[in-house]
Coordinates of C-alpha atoms in Angstrom, one line a residue:
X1 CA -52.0 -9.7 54.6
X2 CA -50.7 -7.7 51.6
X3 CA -52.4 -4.8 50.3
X4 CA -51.3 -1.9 48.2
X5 CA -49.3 0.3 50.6
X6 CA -47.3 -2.5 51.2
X7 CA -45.8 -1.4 48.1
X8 CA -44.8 2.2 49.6
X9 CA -42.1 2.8 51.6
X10 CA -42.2 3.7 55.3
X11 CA -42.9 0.9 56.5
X12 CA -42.0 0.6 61.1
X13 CA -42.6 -2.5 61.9
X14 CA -41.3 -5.9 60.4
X15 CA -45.3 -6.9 59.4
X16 CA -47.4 -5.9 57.1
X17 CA -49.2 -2.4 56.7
X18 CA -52.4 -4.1 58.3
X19 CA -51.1 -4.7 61.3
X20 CA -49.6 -2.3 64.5
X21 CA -47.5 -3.1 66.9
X22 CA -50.1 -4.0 69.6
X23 CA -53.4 -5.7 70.0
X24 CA -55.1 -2.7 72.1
X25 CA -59.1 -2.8 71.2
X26 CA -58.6 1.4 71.9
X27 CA -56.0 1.7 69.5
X28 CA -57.8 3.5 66.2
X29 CA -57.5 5.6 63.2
X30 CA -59.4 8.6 62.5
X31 CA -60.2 11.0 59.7
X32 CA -62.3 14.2 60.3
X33 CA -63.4 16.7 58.6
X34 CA -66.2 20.0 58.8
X35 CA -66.8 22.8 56.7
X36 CA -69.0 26.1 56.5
X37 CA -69.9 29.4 54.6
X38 CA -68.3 32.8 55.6
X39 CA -69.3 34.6 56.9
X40 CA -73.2 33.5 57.5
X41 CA -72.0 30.4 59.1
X42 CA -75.9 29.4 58.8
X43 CA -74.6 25.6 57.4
X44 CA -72.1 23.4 58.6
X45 CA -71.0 19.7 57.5
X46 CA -69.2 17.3 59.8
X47 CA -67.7 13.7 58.2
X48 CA -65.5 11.3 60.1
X49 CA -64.6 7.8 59.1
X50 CA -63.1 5.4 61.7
X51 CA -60.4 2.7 61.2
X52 CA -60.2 -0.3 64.3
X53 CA -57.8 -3.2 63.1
X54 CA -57.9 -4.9 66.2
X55 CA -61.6 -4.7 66.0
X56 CA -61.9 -5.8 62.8
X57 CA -64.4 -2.6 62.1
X58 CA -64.0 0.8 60.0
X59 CA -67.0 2.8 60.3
X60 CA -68.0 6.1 59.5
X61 CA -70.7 9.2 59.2
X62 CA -71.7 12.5 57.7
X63 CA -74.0 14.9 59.1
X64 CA -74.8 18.4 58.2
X65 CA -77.0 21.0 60.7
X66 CA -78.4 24.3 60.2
X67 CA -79.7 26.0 63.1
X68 CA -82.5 24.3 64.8
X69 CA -82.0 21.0 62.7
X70 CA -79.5 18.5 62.2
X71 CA -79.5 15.2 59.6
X72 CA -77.3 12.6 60.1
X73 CA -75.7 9.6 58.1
X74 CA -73.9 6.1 59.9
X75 CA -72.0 3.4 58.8
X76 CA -70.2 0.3 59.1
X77 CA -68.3 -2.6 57.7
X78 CA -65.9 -5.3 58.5
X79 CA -62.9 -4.3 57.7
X80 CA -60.8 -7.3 56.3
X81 CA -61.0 -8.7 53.4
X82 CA -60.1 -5.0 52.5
X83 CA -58.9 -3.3 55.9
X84 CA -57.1 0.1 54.3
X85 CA -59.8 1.0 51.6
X86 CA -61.1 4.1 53.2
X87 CA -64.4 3.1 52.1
X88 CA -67.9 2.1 53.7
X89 CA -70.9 1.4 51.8
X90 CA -71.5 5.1 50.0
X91 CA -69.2 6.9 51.9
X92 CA -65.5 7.3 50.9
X93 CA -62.5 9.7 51.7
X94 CA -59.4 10.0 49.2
X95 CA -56.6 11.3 49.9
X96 CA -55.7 12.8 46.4
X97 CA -52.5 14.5 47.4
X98 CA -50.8 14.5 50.9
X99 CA -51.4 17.6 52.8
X100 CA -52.9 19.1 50.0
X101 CA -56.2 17.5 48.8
X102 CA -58.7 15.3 49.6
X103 CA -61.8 13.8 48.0
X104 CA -64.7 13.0 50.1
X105 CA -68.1 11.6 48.8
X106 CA -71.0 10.6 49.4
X107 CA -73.4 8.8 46.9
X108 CA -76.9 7.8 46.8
X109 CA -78.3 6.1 50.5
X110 CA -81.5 6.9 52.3
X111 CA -80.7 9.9 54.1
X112 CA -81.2 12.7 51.8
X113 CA -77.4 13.6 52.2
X114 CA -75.0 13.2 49.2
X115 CA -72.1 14.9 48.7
X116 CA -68.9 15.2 46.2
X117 CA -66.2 17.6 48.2
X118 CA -62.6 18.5 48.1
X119 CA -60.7 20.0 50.5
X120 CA -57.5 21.8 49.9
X121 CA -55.0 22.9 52.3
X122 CA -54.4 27.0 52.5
X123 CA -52.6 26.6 55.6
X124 CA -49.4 24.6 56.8
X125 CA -50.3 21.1 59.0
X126 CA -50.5 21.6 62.8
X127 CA -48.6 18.7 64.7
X128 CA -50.7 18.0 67.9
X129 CA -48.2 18.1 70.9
X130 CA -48.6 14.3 72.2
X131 CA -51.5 12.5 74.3
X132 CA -50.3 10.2 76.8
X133 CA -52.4 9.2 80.0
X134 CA -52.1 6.2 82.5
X135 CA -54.6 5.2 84.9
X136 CA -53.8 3.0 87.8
X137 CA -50.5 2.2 85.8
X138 CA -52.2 1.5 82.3
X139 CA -52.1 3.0 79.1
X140 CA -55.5 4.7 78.7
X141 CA -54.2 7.1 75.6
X142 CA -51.0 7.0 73.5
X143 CA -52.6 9.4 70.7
X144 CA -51.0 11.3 67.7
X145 CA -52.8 14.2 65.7
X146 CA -52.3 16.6 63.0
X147 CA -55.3 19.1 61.8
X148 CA -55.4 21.6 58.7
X149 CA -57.1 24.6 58.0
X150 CA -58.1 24.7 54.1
X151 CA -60.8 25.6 51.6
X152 CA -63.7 23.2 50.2
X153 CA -65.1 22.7 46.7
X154 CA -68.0 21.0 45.3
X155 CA -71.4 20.3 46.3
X156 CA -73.6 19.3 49.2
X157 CA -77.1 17.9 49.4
X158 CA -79.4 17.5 52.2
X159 CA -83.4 17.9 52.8
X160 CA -84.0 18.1 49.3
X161 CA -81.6 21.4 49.0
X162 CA -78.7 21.5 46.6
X163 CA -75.6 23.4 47.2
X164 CA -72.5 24.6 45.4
X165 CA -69.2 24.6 47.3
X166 CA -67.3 27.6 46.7
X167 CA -63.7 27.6 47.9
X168 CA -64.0 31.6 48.2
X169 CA -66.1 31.3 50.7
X170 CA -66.3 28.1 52.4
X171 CA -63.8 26.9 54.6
X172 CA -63.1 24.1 57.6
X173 CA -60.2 22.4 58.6
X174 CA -60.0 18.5 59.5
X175 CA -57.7 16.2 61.5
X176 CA -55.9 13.2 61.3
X177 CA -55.4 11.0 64.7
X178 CA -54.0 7.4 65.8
X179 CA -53.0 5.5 68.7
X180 CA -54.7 4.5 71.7
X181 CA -57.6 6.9 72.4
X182 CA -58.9 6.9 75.5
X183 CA -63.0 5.4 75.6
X184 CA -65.5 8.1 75.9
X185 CA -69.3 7.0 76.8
X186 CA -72.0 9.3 77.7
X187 CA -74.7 7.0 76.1
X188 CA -77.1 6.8 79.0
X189 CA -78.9 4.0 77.4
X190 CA -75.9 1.8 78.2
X191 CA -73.8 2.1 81.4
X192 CA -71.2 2.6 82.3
X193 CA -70.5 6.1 81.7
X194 CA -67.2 7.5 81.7
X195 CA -66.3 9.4 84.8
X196 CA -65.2 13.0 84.8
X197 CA -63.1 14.9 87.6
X198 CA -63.6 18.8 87.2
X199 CA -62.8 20.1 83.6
X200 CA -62.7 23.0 81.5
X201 CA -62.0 21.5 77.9
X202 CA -61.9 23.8 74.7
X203 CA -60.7 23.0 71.2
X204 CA -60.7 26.0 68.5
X205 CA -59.3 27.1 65.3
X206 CA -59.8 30.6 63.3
X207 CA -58.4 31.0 59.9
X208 CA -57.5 34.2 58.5
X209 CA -56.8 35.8 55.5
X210 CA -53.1 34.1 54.9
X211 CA -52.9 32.6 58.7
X212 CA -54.6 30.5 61.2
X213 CA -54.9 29.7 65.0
X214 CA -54.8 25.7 66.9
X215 CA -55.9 26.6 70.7
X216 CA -56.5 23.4 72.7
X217 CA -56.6 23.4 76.2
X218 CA -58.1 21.1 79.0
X219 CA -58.0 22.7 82.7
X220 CA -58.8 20.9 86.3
X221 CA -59.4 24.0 87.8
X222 CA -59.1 27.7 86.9
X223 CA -55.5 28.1 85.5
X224 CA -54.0 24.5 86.3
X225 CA -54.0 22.5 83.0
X226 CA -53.8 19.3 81.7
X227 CA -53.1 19.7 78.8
X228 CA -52.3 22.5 76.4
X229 CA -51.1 22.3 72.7
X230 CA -51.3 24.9 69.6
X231 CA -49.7 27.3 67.2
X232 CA -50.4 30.1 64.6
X233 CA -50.0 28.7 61.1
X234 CA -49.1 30.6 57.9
X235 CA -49.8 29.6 54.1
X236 CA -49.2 25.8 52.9
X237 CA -45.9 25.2 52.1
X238 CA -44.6 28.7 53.8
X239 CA -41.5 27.8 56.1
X240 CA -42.5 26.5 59.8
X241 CA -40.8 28.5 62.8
X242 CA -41.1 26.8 66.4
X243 CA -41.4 30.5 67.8
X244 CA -45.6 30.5 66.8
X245 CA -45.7 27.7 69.5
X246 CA -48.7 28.5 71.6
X247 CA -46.9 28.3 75.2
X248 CA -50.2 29.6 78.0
X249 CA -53.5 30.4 77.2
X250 CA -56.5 32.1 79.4
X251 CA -60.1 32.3 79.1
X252 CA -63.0 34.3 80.3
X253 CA -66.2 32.6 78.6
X254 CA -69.8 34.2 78.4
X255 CA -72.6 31.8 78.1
X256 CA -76.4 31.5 76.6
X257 CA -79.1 31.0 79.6
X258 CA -80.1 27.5 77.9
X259 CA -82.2 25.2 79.6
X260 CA -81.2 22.4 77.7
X261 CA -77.7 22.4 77.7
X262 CA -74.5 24.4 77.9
X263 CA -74.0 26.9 74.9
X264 CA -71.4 29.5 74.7
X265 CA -72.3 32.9 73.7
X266 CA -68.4 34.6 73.6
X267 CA -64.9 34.2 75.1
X268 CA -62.4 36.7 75.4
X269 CA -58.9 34.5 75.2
X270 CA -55.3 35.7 76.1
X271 CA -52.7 34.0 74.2
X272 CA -48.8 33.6 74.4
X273 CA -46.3 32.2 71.9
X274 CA -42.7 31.2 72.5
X275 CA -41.2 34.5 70.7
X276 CA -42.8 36.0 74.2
X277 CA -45.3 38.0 72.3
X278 CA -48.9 38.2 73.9
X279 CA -52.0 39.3 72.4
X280 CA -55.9 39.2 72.9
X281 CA -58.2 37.2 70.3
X282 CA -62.4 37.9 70.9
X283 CA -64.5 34.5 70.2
X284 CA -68.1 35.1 69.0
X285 CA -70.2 32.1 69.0
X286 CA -72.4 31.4 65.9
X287 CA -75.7 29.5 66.5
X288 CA -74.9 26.7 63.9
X289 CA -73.8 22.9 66.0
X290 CA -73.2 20.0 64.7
X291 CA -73.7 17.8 67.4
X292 CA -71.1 14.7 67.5
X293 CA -73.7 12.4 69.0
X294 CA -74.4 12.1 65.4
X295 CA -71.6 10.7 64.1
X296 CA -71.4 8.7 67.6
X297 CA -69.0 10.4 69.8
X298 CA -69.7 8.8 73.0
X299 CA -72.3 6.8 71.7
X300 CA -75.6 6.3 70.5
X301 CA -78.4 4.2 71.3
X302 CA -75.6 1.3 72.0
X303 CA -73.7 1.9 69.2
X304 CA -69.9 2.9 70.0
X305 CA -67.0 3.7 67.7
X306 CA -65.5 0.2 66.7
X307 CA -68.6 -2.3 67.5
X308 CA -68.8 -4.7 65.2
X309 CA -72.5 -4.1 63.3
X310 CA -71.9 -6.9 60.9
X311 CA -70.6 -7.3 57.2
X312 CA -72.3 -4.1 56.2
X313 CA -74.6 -1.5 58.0
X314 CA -76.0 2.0 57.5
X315 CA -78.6 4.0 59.4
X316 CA -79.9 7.6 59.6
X317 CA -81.8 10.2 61.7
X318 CA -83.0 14.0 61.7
X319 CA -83.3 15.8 64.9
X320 CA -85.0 18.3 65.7
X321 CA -82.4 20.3 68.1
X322 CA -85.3 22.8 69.4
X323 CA -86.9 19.6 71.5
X324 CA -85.9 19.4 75.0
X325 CA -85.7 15.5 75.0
X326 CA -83.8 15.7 72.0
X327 CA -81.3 18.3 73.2
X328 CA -81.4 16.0 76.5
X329 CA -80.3 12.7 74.0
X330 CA -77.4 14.9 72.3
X331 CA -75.8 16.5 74.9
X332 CA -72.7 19.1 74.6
X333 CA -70.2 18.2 72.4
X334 CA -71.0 19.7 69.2
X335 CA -68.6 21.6 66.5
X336 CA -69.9 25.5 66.5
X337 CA -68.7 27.2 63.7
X338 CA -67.1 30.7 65.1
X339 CA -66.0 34.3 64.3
X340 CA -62.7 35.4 65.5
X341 CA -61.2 38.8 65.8
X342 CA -57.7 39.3 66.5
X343 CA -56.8 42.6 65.9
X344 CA -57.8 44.4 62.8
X345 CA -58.5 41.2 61.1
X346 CA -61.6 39.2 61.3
X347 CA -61.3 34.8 61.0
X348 CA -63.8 32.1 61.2
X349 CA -63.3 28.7 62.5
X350 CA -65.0 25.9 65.1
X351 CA -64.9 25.1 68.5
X352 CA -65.4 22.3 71.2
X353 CA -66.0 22.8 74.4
X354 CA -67.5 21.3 78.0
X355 CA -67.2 21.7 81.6
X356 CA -67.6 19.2 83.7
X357 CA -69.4 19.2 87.4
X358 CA -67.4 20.8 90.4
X359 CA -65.0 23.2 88.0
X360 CA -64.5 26.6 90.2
X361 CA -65.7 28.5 86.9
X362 CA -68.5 28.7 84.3
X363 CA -71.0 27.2 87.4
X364 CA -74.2 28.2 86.1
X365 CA -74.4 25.5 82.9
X366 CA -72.9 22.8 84.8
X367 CA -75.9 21.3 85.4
X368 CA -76.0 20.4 82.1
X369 CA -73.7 17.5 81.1
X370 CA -70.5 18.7 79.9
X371 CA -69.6 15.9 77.2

């Protein structure tokens, strides 16, 4: 069907924009976003919206956590009559400007949280080296992804608080993904779960006074990775040089002695760039999560990215992340904002991280589940 960016040019395939060039359920769009103060760090936001055309879904969420708590916001719609409105219910995202600005809201619903924010670019895009992975000779991810450190603007409410966005002091960064992406399910309410060999997975950014850090890495085993992709960034719209390439990356990670899950204290990481240069960078964890359970990473309750929940569906939930069953329900994977120091200068950013059962490393939290 038409629809308005049918007018634009850039069209790749001889069909409308609507349609891709395969009929994959996996294949998926994704916008993401989170933001915090510096340098407390005491709030963080996460919002994500979903886009499944072979599923005929687009859903999305918004969360926000402080330490100790976390309130969340779901949602979901069929997506055609209108599949590229990024729109559900009370929850929209605008890009205003390309690499520049966006517009993301959140008006009146049930779960306390509204929100009228704009983020801005203060650092050049970061082009995600590629994802590809076959299993047993089938695609399982063909994925694309840029992310962008920038400054937010507005305001945020949640639990009856009201809060100005200020662009001096609260930052974030968000992503933009597509392609196959490989199925993730750690909802033990509804097996299967995806299996896991031995892994050491981080994801983390830092952004600095007029620069910023992309470190992702994912490791079998001590040293041997899978995957490995990032690069120091400089001001939006500053020339791009292939020599900030992040080429090797090691770790050495302290953790918290958590009974309910694994929760990184620090981590001291190496890095090396393609101009050969080398240089230490010192992570210090913050105690403020958003856990992605929230906005259904993996699952919740039988609810996975793409199912189809009807014409028109929203829920919403506060935890209570100091209960053991709770902690239990959520898991790992959680942003956590972060302070980086890299030589004289001091950064703040997020991270992601896990490791998964029988990794020769980190053995004391892998009792806890890793994703």
């Amino acid at each position: 069907m038409l629809t308005p960016q049918d007018d634009l040019i850039g069209h790749q395939l001889p069909t409308t924009f609507d349609q891709i060039d395969n009929s994959d359920p996996a294949w998926m769009e994704r916008l993401w976003y989170t933001g915090h103060p510096t340098p407390a760090g005491d709030i963080i936001f996460d919002i994500g919206l979903g886009y499944h055309p072979n599923r005929n879904v687009m859903d999305a969420f918004a969360g926000v956590a402080v330490p100790g708590r976390q309130w969340n916001f779901r949602a979901s719609r069929r997506l055609r009559p209108d599949p590229l409105t990024t729109t559900v219910g009370p929850l929209s995202i605008q890009v205003l400007e390309g690499l520049r600005r966006h517009r993301l809201v959140l008006g009146d619903n049930d779960s306390g949280i509204r929100f009228d924010i704009e983020f801005i670019a203060s650092m050049n895009a970061h082009e995600e080296k590629a994802h590809l992975r076959r299993r047993d000779g089938r695609v399982t991810e063909n994925m694309a992804r840029g992310q962008q450190l920038g400054r937010y603007s507005g305001w945020l409410e949640f639990d009856g608080r009201r809060i100005d966005i200020d662009s001096s002091h609260w930052m974030g960064q968000r992503d933009h993904s597509w392609g196959v992406r490989a199925e993730m399910r750690t909802d033990e309410t509804t097996p299967p779960l995806t299996f896991y060999p031995p892994f050491f997975y981080c994801w983390t950014t830092a952004q600095f006074a007029n620069r910023g850090l992309h470190i992702f890495f994912k490791e079998r085993a001590p040293g041997e990775k899978i995957y490995l992709s990032g690069e120091e960034v400089f001001t939006a719209g500053s020339k791009v040089s292939g020599r900030n390439q992040l080429v090797d990356v090691t770790h050495n990670a302290q953790w918290h002695d958590d009974p309910h899950g694994q929760s990184m204290a620090s981590m001291e990481l190496q890095l090396k760039f393609a101009d050969g240069s080398e240089r230490p960078v010192q992570v210090r964890v913050l105690p403020t999560k958003y856990f992605l359970k929230g906005g259904l990473y993996g699952g919740l309750d039988g609810w996975f990215h793409g199912d189809d929940r009807g014409k028109l569906y929203f829920e919403h939930d506060a935890w209570n992340l100091q209960d053991p069953t709770t902690r239990q329900r959520v898991r790992t994977l959680a942003d956590q904002v972060i302070e980086v120091r890299d030589g004289d200068e001091v950064g703040y950013g997020i991270i992601e991280y896990g490791v998964g059962k029988g990794f020769a490393a980190y053995e004391a939290v892998q009792a806890h589940p890793p994703i």
